[in-house]
Coordinates of C-alpha atoms in Angstrom, one line a residue:
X1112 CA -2.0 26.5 11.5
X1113 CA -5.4 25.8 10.8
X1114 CA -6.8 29.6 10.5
X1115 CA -3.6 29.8 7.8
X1116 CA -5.1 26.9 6.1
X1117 CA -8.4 28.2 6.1
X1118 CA -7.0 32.2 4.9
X1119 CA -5.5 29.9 1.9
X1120 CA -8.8 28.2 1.2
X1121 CA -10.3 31.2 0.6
X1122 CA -7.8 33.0 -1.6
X1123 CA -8.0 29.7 -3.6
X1124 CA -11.7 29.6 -4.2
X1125 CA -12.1 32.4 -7.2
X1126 CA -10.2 29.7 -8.8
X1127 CA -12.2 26.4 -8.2
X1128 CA -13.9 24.1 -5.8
X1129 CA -12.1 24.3 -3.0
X1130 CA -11.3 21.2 -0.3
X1131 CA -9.4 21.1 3.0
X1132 CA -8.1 17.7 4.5
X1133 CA -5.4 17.1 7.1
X1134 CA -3.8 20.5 6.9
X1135 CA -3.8 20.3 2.8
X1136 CA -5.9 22.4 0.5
X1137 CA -6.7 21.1 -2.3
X1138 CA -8.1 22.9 -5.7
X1139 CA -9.8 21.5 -8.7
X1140 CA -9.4 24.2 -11.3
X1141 CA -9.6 24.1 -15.4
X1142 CA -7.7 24.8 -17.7
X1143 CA -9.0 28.8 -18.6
X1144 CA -8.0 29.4 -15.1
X1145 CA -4.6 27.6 -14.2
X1146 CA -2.0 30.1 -15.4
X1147 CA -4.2 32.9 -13.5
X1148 CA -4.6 30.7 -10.5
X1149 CA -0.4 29.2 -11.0
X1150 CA 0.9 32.9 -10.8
X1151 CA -0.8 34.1 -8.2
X1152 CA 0.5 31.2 -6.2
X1153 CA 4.3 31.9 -7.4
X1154 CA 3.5 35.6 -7.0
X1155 CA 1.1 36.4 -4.3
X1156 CA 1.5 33.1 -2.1
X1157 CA 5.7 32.4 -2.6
X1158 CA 4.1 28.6 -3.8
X1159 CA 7.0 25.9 -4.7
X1160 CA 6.2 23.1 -7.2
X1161 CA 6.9 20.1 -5.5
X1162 CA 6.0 17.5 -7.8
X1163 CA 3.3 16.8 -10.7
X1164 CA 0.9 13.4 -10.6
X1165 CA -0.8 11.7 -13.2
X1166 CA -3.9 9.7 -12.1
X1167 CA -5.5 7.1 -14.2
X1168 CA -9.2 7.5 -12.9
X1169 CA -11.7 6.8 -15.7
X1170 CA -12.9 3.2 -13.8
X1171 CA -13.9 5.8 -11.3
X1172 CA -15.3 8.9 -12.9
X1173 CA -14.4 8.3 -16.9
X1174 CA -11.1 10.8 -17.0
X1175 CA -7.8 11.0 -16.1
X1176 CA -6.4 13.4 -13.6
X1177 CA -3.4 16.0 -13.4
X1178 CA -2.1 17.1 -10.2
X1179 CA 0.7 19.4 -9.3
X1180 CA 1.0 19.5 -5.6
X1181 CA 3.0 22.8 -4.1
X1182 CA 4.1 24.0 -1.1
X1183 CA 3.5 27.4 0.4
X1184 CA 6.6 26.7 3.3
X1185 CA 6.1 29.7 4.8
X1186 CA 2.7 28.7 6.2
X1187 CA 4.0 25.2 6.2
X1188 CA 0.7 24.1 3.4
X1189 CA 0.7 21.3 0.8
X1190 CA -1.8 23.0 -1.9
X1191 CA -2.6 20.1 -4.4
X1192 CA -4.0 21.6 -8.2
X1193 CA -6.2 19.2 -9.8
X1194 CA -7.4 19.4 -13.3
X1195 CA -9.8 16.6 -14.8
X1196 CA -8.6 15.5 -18.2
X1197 CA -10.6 13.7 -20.6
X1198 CA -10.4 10.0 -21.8
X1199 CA -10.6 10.4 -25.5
X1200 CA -6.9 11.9 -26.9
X1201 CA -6.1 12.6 -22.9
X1202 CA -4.3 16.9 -23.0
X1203 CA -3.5 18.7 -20.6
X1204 CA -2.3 22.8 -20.2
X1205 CA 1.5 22.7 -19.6
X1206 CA 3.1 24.6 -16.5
X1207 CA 6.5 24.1 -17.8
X1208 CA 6.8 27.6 -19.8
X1209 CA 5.8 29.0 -16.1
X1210 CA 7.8 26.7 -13.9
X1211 CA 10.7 25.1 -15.4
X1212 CA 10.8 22.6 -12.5
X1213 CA 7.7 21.3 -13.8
X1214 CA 9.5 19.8 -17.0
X1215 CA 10.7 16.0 -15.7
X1216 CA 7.3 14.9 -14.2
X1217 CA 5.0 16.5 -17.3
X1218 CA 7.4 14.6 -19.1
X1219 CA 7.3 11.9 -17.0
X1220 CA 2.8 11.8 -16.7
X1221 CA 3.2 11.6 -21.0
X1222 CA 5.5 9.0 -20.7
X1223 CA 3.7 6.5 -19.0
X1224 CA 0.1 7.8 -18.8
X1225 CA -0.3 9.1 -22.3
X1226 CA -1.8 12.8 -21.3
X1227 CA -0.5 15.3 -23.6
X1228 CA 1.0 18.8 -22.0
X1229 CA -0.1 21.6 -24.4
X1230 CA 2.9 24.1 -24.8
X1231 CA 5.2 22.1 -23.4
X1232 CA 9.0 23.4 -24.5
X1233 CA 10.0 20.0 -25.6
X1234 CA 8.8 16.9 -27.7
X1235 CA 11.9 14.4 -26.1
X1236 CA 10.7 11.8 -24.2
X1237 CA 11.9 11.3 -20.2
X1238 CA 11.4 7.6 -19.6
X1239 CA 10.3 6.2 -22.9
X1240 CA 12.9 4.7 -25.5
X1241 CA 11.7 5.7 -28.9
X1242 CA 11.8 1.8 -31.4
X1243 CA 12.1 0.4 -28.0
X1244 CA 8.9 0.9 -26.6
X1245 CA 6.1 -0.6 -27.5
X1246 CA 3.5 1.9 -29.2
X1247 CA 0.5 2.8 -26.9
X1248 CA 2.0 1.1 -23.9
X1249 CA 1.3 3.3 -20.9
X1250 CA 2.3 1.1 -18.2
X1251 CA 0.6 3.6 -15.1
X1252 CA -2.8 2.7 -16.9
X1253 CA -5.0 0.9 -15.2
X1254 CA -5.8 -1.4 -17.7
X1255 CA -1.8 -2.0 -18.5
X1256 CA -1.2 -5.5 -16.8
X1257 CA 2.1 -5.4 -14.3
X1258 CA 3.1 -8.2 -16.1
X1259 CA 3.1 -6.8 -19.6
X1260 CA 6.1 -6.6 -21.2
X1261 CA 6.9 -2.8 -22.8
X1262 CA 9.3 -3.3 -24.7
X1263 CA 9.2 -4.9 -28.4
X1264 CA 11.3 -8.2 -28.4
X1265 CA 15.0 -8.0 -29.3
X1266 CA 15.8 -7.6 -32.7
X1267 CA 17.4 -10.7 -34.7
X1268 CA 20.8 -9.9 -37.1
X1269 CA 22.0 -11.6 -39.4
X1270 CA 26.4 -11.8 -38.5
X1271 CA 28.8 -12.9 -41.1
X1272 CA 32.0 -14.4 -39.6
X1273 CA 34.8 -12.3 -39.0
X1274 CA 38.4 -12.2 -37.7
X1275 CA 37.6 -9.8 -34.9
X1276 CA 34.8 -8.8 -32.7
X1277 CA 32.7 -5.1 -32.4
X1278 CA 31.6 -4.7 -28.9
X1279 CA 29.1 -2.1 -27.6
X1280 CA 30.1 -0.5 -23.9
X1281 CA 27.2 1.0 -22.2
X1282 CA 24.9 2.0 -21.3
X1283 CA 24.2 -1.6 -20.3
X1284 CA 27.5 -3.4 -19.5
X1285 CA 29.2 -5.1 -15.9
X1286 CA 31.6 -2.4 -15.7
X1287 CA 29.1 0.3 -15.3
X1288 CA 27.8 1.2 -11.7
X1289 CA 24.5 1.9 -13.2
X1290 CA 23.4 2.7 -17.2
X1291 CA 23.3 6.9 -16.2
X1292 CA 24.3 8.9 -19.2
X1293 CA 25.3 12.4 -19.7
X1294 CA 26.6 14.0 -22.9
X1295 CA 29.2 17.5 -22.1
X1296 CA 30.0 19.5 -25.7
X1297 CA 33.0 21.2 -25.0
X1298 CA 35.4 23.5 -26.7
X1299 CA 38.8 22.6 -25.9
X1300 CA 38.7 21.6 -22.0
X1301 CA 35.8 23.9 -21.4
X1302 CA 32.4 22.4 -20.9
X1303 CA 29.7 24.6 -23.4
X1304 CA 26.4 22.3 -23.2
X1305 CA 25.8 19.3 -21.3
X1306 CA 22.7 16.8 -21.8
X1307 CA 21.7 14.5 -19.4
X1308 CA 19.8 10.7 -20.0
X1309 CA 18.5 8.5 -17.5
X1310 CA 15.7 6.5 -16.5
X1311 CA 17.6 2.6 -18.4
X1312 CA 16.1 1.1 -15.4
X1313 CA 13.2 2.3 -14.2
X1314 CA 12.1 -0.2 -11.6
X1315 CA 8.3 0.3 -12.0
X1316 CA 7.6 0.2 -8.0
X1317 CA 4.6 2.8 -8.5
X1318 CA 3.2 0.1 -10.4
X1319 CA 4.2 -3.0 -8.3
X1320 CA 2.7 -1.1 -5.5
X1321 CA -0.5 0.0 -6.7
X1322 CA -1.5 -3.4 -7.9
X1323 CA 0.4 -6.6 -6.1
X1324 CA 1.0 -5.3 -2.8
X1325 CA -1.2 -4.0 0.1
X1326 CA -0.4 -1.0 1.8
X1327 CA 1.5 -3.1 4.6
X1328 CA 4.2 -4.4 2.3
X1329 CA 4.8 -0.8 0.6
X1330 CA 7.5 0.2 3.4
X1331 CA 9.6 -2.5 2.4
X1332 CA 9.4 -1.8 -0.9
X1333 CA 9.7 2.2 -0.3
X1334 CA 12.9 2.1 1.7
X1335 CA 14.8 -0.4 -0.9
X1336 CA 14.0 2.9 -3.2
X1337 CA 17.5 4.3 -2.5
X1338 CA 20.7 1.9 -1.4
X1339 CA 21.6 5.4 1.1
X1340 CA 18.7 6.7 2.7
X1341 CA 15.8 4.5 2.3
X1342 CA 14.6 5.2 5.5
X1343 CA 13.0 8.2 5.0
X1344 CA 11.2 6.7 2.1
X1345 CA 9.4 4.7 4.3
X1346 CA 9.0 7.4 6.7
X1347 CA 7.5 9.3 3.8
X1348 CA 4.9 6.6 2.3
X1349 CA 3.7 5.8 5.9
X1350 CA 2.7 9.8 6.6
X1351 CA 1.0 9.7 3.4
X1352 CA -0.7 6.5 4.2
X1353 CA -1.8 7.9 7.4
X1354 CA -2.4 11.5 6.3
X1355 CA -5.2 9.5 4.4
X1356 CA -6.6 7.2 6.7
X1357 CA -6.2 10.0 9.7
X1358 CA -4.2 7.6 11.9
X1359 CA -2.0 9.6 14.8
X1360 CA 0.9 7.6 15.5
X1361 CA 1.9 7.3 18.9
X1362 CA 4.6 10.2 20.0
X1363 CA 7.6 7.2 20.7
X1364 CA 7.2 5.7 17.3
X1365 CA 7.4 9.8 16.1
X1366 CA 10.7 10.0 18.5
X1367 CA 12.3 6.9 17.2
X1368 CA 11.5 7.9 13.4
X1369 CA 13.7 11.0 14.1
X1370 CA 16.3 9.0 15.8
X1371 CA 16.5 6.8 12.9
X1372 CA 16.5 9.7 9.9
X1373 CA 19.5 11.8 11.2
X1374 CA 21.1 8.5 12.1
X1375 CA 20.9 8.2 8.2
X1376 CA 21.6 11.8 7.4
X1377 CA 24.7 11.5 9.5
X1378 CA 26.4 8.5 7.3
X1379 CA 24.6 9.6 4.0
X1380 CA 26.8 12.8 4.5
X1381 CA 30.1 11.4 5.9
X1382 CA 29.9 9.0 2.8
X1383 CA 29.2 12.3 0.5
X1384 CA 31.7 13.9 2.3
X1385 CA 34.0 10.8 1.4
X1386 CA 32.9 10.7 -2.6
X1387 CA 33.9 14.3 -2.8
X1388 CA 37.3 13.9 -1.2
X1389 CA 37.9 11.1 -3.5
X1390 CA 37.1 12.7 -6.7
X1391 CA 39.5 15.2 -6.1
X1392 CA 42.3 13.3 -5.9
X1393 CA 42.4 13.7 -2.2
X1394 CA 42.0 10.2 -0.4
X1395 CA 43.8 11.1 2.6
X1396 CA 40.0 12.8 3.4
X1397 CA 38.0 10.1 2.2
X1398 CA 39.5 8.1 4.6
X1399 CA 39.5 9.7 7.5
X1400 CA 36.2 10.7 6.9
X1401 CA 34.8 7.1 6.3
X1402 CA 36.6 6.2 9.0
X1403 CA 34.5 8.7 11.6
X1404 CA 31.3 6.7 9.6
X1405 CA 31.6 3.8 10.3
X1406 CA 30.4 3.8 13.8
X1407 CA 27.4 5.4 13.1
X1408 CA 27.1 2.1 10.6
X1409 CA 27.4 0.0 13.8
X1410 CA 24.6 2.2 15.6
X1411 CA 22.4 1.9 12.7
X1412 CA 22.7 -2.1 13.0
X1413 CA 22.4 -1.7 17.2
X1414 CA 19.3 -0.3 16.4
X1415 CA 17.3 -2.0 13.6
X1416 CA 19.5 -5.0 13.0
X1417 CA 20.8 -3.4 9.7
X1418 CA 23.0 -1.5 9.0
X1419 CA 20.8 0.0 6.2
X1420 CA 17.7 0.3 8.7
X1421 CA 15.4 -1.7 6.9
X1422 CA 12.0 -3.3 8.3
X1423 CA 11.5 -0.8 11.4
X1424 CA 8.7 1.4 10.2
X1425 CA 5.4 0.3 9.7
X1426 CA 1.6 1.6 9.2
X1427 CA 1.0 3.3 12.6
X1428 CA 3.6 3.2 14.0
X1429 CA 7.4 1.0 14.5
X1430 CA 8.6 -2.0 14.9
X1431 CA 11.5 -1.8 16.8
X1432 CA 12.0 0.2 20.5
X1433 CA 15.3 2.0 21.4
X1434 CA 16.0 0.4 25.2
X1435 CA 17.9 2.4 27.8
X1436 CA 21.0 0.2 27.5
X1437 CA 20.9 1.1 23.5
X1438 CA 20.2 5.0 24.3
X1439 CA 23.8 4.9 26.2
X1440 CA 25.1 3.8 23.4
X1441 CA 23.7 6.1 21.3
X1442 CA 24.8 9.1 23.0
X1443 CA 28.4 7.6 23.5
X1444 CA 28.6 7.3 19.3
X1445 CA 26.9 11.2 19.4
X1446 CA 29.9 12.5 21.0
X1447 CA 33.0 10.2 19.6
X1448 CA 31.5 11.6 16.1
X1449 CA 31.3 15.3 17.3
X1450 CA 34.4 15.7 18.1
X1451 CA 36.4 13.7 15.5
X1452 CA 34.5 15.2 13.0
X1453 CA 34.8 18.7 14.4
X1454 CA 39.0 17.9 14.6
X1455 CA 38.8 17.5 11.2
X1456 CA 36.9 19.0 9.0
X1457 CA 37.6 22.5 8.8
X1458 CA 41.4 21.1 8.3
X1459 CA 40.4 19.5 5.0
X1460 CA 37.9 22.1 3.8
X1461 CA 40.5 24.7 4.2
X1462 CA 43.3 23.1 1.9
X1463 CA 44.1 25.2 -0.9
X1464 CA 43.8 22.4 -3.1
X1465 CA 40.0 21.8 -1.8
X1466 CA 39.7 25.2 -2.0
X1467 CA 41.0 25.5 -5.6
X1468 CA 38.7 23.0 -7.0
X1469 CA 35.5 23.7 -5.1
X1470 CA 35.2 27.2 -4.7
X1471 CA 33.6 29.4 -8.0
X1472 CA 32.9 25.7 -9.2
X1473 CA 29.7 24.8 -10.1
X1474 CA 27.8 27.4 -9.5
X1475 CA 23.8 27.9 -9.6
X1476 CA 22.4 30.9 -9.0
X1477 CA 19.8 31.8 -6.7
X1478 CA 17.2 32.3 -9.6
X1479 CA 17.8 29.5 -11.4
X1480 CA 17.7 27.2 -7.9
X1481 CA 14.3 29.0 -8.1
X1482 CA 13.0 28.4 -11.1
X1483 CA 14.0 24.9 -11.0
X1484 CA 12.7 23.9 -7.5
X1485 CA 15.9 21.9 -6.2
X1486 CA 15.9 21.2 -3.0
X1487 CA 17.9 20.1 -0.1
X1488 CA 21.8 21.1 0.3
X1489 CA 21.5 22.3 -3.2
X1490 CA 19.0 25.0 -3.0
X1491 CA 20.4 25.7 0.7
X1492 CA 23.7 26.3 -0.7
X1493 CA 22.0 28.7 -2.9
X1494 CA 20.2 31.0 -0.8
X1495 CA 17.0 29.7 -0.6
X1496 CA 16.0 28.8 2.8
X1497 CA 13.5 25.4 3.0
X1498 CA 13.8 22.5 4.9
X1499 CA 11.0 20.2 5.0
X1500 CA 11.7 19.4 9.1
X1501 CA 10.5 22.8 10.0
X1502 CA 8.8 23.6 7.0
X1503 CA 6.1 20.9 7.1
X1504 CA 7.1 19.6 10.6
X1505 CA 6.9 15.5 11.7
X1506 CA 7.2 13.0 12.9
X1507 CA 9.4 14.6 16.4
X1508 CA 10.8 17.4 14.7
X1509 CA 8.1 19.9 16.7
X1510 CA 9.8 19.0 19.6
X1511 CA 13.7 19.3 18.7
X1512 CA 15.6 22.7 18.5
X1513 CA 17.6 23.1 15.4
X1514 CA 19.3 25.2 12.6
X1515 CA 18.7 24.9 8.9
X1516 CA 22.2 25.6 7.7
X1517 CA 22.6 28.2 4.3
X1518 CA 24.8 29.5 2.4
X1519 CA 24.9 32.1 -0.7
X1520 CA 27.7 30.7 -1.9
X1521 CA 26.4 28.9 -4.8
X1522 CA 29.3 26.4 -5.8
X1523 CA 30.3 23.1 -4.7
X1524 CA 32.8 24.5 -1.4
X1525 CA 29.0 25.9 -0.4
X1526 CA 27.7 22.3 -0.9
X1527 CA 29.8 21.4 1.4
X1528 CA 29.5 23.7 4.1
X1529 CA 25.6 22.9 4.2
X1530 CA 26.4 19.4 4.8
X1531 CA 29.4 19.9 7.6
X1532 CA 26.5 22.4 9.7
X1533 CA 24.0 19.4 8.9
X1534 CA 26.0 16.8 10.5
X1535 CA 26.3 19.0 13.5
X1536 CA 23.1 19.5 13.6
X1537 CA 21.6 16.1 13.2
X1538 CA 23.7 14.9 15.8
X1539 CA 22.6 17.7 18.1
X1540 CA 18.7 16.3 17.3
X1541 CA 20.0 12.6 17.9
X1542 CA 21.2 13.7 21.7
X1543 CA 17.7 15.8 22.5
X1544 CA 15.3 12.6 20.9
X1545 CA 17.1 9.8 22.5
X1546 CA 17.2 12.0 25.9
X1547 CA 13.5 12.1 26.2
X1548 CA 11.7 9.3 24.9
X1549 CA 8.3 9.2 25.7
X1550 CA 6.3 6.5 27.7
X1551 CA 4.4 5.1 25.1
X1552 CA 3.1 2.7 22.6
X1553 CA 5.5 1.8 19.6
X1554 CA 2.1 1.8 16.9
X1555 CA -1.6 1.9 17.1
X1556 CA -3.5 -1.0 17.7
X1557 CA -5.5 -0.9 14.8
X1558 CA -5.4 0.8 10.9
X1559 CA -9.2 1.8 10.1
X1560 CA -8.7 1.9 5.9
X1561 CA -11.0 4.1 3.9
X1562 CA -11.2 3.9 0.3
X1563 CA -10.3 6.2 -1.9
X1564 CA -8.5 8.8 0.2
X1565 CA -5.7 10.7 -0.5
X1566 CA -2.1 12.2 1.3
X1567 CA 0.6 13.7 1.3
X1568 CA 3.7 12.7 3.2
X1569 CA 7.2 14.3 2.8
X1570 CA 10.5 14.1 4.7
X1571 CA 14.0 16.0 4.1
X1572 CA 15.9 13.3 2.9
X1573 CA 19.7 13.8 3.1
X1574 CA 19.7 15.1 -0.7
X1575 CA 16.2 17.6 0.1
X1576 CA 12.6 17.3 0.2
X1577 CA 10.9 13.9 -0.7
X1578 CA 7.4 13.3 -1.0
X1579 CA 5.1 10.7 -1.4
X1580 CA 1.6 10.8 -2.6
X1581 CA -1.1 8.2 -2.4
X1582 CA -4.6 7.4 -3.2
X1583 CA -6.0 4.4 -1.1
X1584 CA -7.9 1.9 -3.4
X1585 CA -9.7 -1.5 -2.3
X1586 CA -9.2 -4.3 0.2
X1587 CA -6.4 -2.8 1.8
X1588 CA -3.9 -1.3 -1.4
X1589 CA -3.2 1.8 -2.6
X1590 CA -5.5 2.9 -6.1
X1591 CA -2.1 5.4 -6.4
X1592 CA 1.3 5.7 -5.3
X1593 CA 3.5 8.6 -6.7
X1594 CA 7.0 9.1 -5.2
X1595 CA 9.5 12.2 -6.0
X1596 CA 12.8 11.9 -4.7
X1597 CA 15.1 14.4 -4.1
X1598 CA 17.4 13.7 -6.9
X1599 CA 15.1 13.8 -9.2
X1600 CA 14.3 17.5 -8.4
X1601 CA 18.2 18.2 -8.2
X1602 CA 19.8 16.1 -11.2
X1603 CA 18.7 18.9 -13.9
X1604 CA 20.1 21.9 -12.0
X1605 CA 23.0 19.9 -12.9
X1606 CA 23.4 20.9 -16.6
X1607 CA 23.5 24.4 -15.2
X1608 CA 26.0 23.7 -13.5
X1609 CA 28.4 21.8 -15.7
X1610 CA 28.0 25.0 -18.4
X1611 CA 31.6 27.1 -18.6
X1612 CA 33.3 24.7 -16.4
X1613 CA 36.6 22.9 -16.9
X1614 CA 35.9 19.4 -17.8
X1615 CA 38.2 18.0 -15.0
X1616 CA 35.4 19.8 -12.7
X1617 CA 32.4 17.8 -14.2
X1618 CA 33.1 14.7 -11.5
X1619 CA 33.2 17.1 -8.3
X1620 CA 30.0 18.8 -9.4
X1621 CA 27.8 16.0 -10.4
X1622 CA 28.9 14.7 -7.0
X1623 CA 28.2 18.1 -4.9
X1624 CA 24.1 17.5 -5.7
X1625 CA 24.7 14.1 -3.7
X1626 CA 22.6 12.3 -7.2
X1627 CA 21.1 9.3 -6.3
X1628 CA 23.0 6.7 -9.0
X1629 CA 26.0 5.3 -7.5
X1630 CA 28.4 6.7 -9.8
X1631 CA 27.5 8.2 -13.4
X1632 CA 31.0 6.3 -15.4
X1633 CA 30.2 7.0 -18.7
X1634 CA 30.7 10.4 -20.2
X1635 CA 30.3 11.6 -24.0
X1636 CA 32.5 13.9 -24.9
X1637 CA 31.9 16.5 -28.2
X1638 CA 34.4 18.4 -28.9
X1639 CA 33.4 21.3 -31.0
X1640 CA 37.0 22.8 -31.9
X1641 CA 37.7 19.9 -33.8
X1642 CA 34.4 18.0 -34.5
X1643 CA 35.8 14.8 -32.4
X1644 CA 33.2 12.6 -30.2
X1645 CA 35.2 10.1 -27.5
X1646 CA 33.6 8.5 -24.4
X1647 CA 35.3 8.7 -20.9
X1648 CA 35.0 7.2 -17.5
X1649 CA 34.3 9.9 -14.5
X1650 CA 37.9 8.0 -13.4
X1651 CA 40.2 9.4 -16.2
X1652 CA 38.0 12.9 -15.7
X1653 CA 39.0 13.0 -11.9
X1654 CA 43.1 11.9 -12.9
X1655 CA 42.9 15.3 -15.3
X1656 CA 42.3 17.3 -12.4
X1657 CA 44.7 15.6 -9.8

């Protein structure tokens, strides 16, 4: 590992200053040599795009900063690009035209930093509201208070009386599981362009991290992230918050880490498994299959006292140890759910009608998976072979035997399949952990802090790769705190997806990428044979195709 890391340094250097930390390589580079130095990491090195930060450092050194951190998985290397931007009209050389998975978080940097990405394919904004937002407010600035409004204040109009009323439904309204948006131009029933819009309720956590809490009371912000798996959010910020202050943490707390994320990636894929079952019309599935969940619910709250697993992972280390009366337990819900599931699945995956709607549905192909940088189920169902447990191993992983399930497939049936070998799998890693707990420690006794030092921590998450990224600032908090979920990554492979489809298929493939927003119930519909708009609930899509 580390004579791979030092072969990379090397290559790296013709294209900057060169630094190596923790098993990362880092590069700060310019702009006259980032496309050189981007394609010969996509060409010569197989480099992914993993995410794209934008740093607010001109207290420190009178700039801003850019950095797109990749991953080279088949040496199992984080490689983080830096390029120093200035203060004055803050630009920036776009990666976009050469990665198209780079589009959401350049977008994203403009939006609430203000750095400009020269050559980048499209003006639209990701985040901001245009005559919403206030102009010039950047919220991830430094000098942007967390308690500044950015919004302007709520227009006043004037209402004559009237015998009736004109209500407005969505994107903000009770009935909504969340304000998610997507827009499908069809022709007759067939889907020809679809447009997606998110981001109504950005939550600002980077923010609420980086300047009212310490890095202590991160995790409990990080794993209320997602409602599903916010586990390995924690898991996630707490590498990266060691990866920076170089704290080991002891192999039990590592063990019980593991325990805990396929414990999570067991239900998060019995629920999916549910979702997709339902929106097909076929409930008789969704049951059964909820039904097989629900212990693994109970284990979750044997083990951490909820059944979401909140408040076990800390800085260093756990908070909660796994007892011998507890592993017995564990094992006996390992085997109940092996073999119901097992007794069933195939059954329901084999149904003509399953088969009718899932298979040829939703397809990406392999180079557009590529070119996007999904990850998780959805690029594994696409051929392309990553998996962030052996890939970049933690936390226990180095010491469990395991698969990483693919399929070249490319539709929604292969969605499916990826998950059904995961849950196997993960169950499989749950029996070898618990087995052989080591003797020691649950966290180390103390957390030196250093200031100003950055990681890198990422985890598969049930929907793919997530990754955290901090800088540590003063007395004890983070200076920076960027996190990329999995969705994120996935949700614009989806209008790929949705193009030439029937439009009674849209609710089956939005759910085979797992997104992370409970359930996206508010559709615009353009149809182009006869010039008509009219909005629909995903409901009355999933009774067309029933």
């Amino acid at each position: 590992m580390r004579s791979q890391v030092t072969e990379v340094a090397k290559k790296l250097k013709a294209f900057g200053e060169v630094y190596v930390r923790d098993g990362v390589v880092k590069v700060v580079t310019d702009e006259d040599r980032l496309k050189d130095l981007i394609l010969y990491m996509l060409q010569s090195l197989n480099a992914r795009l993993a995410t794209t930060v934008g740093v607010d450092t001109r207290v420190l050194t009178h700039n801003y900063r850019v950095i797109h951190i990749f991953s080279i998985d088949d040496l199992k290397i984080y490689v983080l690009v830096e390029l120093k931007v200035p203060k004055e009209r803050p630009a920036v050389l776009s990666i976009t035209p050469l990665i198209p998975g780079a589009d959401w978080s350049e977008r994203e940097v403009r939006d609430l930093l203000g750095i400009e990405f020269k050559g980048h394919p499209t003006k639209e904004y990701l985040i901001r509201r245009p005559k919403l937002w206030l102009e010039h407010a950047y919220p991830l600035r430094k000098d942007y208070p967390h308690s500044k409004k950015v919004l302007v204040p709520s227009p006043q109009y004037d209402i004559e009386p009237t015998k009736g009323f004109s209500v407005a439904i969505g994107p903000y309204h009770p009935a909504l599981h969340e304000p998610e948006h997507f827009e499908l131009v069809v022709d007759g029933e067939r889907i020809v362009e679809a447009r997606y819009c998110g981001f109504m309720v950005h939550r600002g956590i980077e923010k609420l991290g980086e300047s009212r809490l310490d890095i202590y009371q991160i995790p409990f912000i990080a794993e209320r992230i997602c409602g599903i798996c916010g586990f390995t959010h924690s898991v996630a910020y707490t590498q990266a918050v060691e990866s920076a202050l170089g704290i080991d943490p002891p192999e039990r707390a590592k063990y019980i880490r593991s325990i805990l994320l396929e414990i999570e990636r067991v239900h998060s894929h019995l629920l999916w498994f549910g979702v997709l079952f339902h929106v097909l019309g076929f409930d008789t599935g969704f049951m059964n299959v909820w039904r097989i969940r629900e212990p693994v619910m109970e284990l979750a709250e044997l083990l951490t006292g909820n059944r979401k697993t909140y408040g076990v992972n800390k800085v260093g280390g756990v908070r909660r140890d796994i007892d011998e009366s507890k592993v017995k337990k564990v094992k006996e819900v390992v085997n109940r759910v092996r073999k119901e599931f097992t007794e069933l699945i195939d059954k329901f995956l084999n149904l003509s009608e399953v088969i009718e709607r899932t298979k040829g549905v939703g397809v990406l192909e392999v180079s557009d998976a590529k070119k996007l940088c999904v990850v998780g189920p959805t690029a594994r169902a696409s051929s392309i072979d990553i998996d962030a447990r052996r890939d970049h191993p933690y936390a226990a992983y180095p010491n469990a035997e395991f698969k990483v399930p693919v399929s070249d497939g490319c539709d929604v049936y292969s969605r499916a399949l990826v998950r059904r070998d995961e849950i196997l799998e993960s169950l499989s890693i749950i029996e070898q952990l618990v087995s052989d707990l080591p003797k020691t420690p649950l966290s180390v006794e103390e957390v030196p802090f250093k200031e100003l030092s950055e990681g890198v921590g990422a985890t598969e998450a049930p929907r793919g790769e997530n990754v955290h990224y901090v800088i540590t600032g003063r007395s004890r908090k983070l200076f920076r705190w960027r996190v990329r979920a999995p969705s994120y990554a996935n949700i614009p492979s989806l209008l790929y997806m949705l193009r030439g489809q029937h439009l009674a298929d849209a609710p089956a493939i939005i759910a085979s990428i797992d997104p992370c927003f409970s359930c996206t119930d508010r559709v615009l519909v353009i149809n182009l044979r006869y010039g008509t708009k009219r909005y629909v609930t995903l409901r009355k899509l999933r009774s067309l195709g029933e």
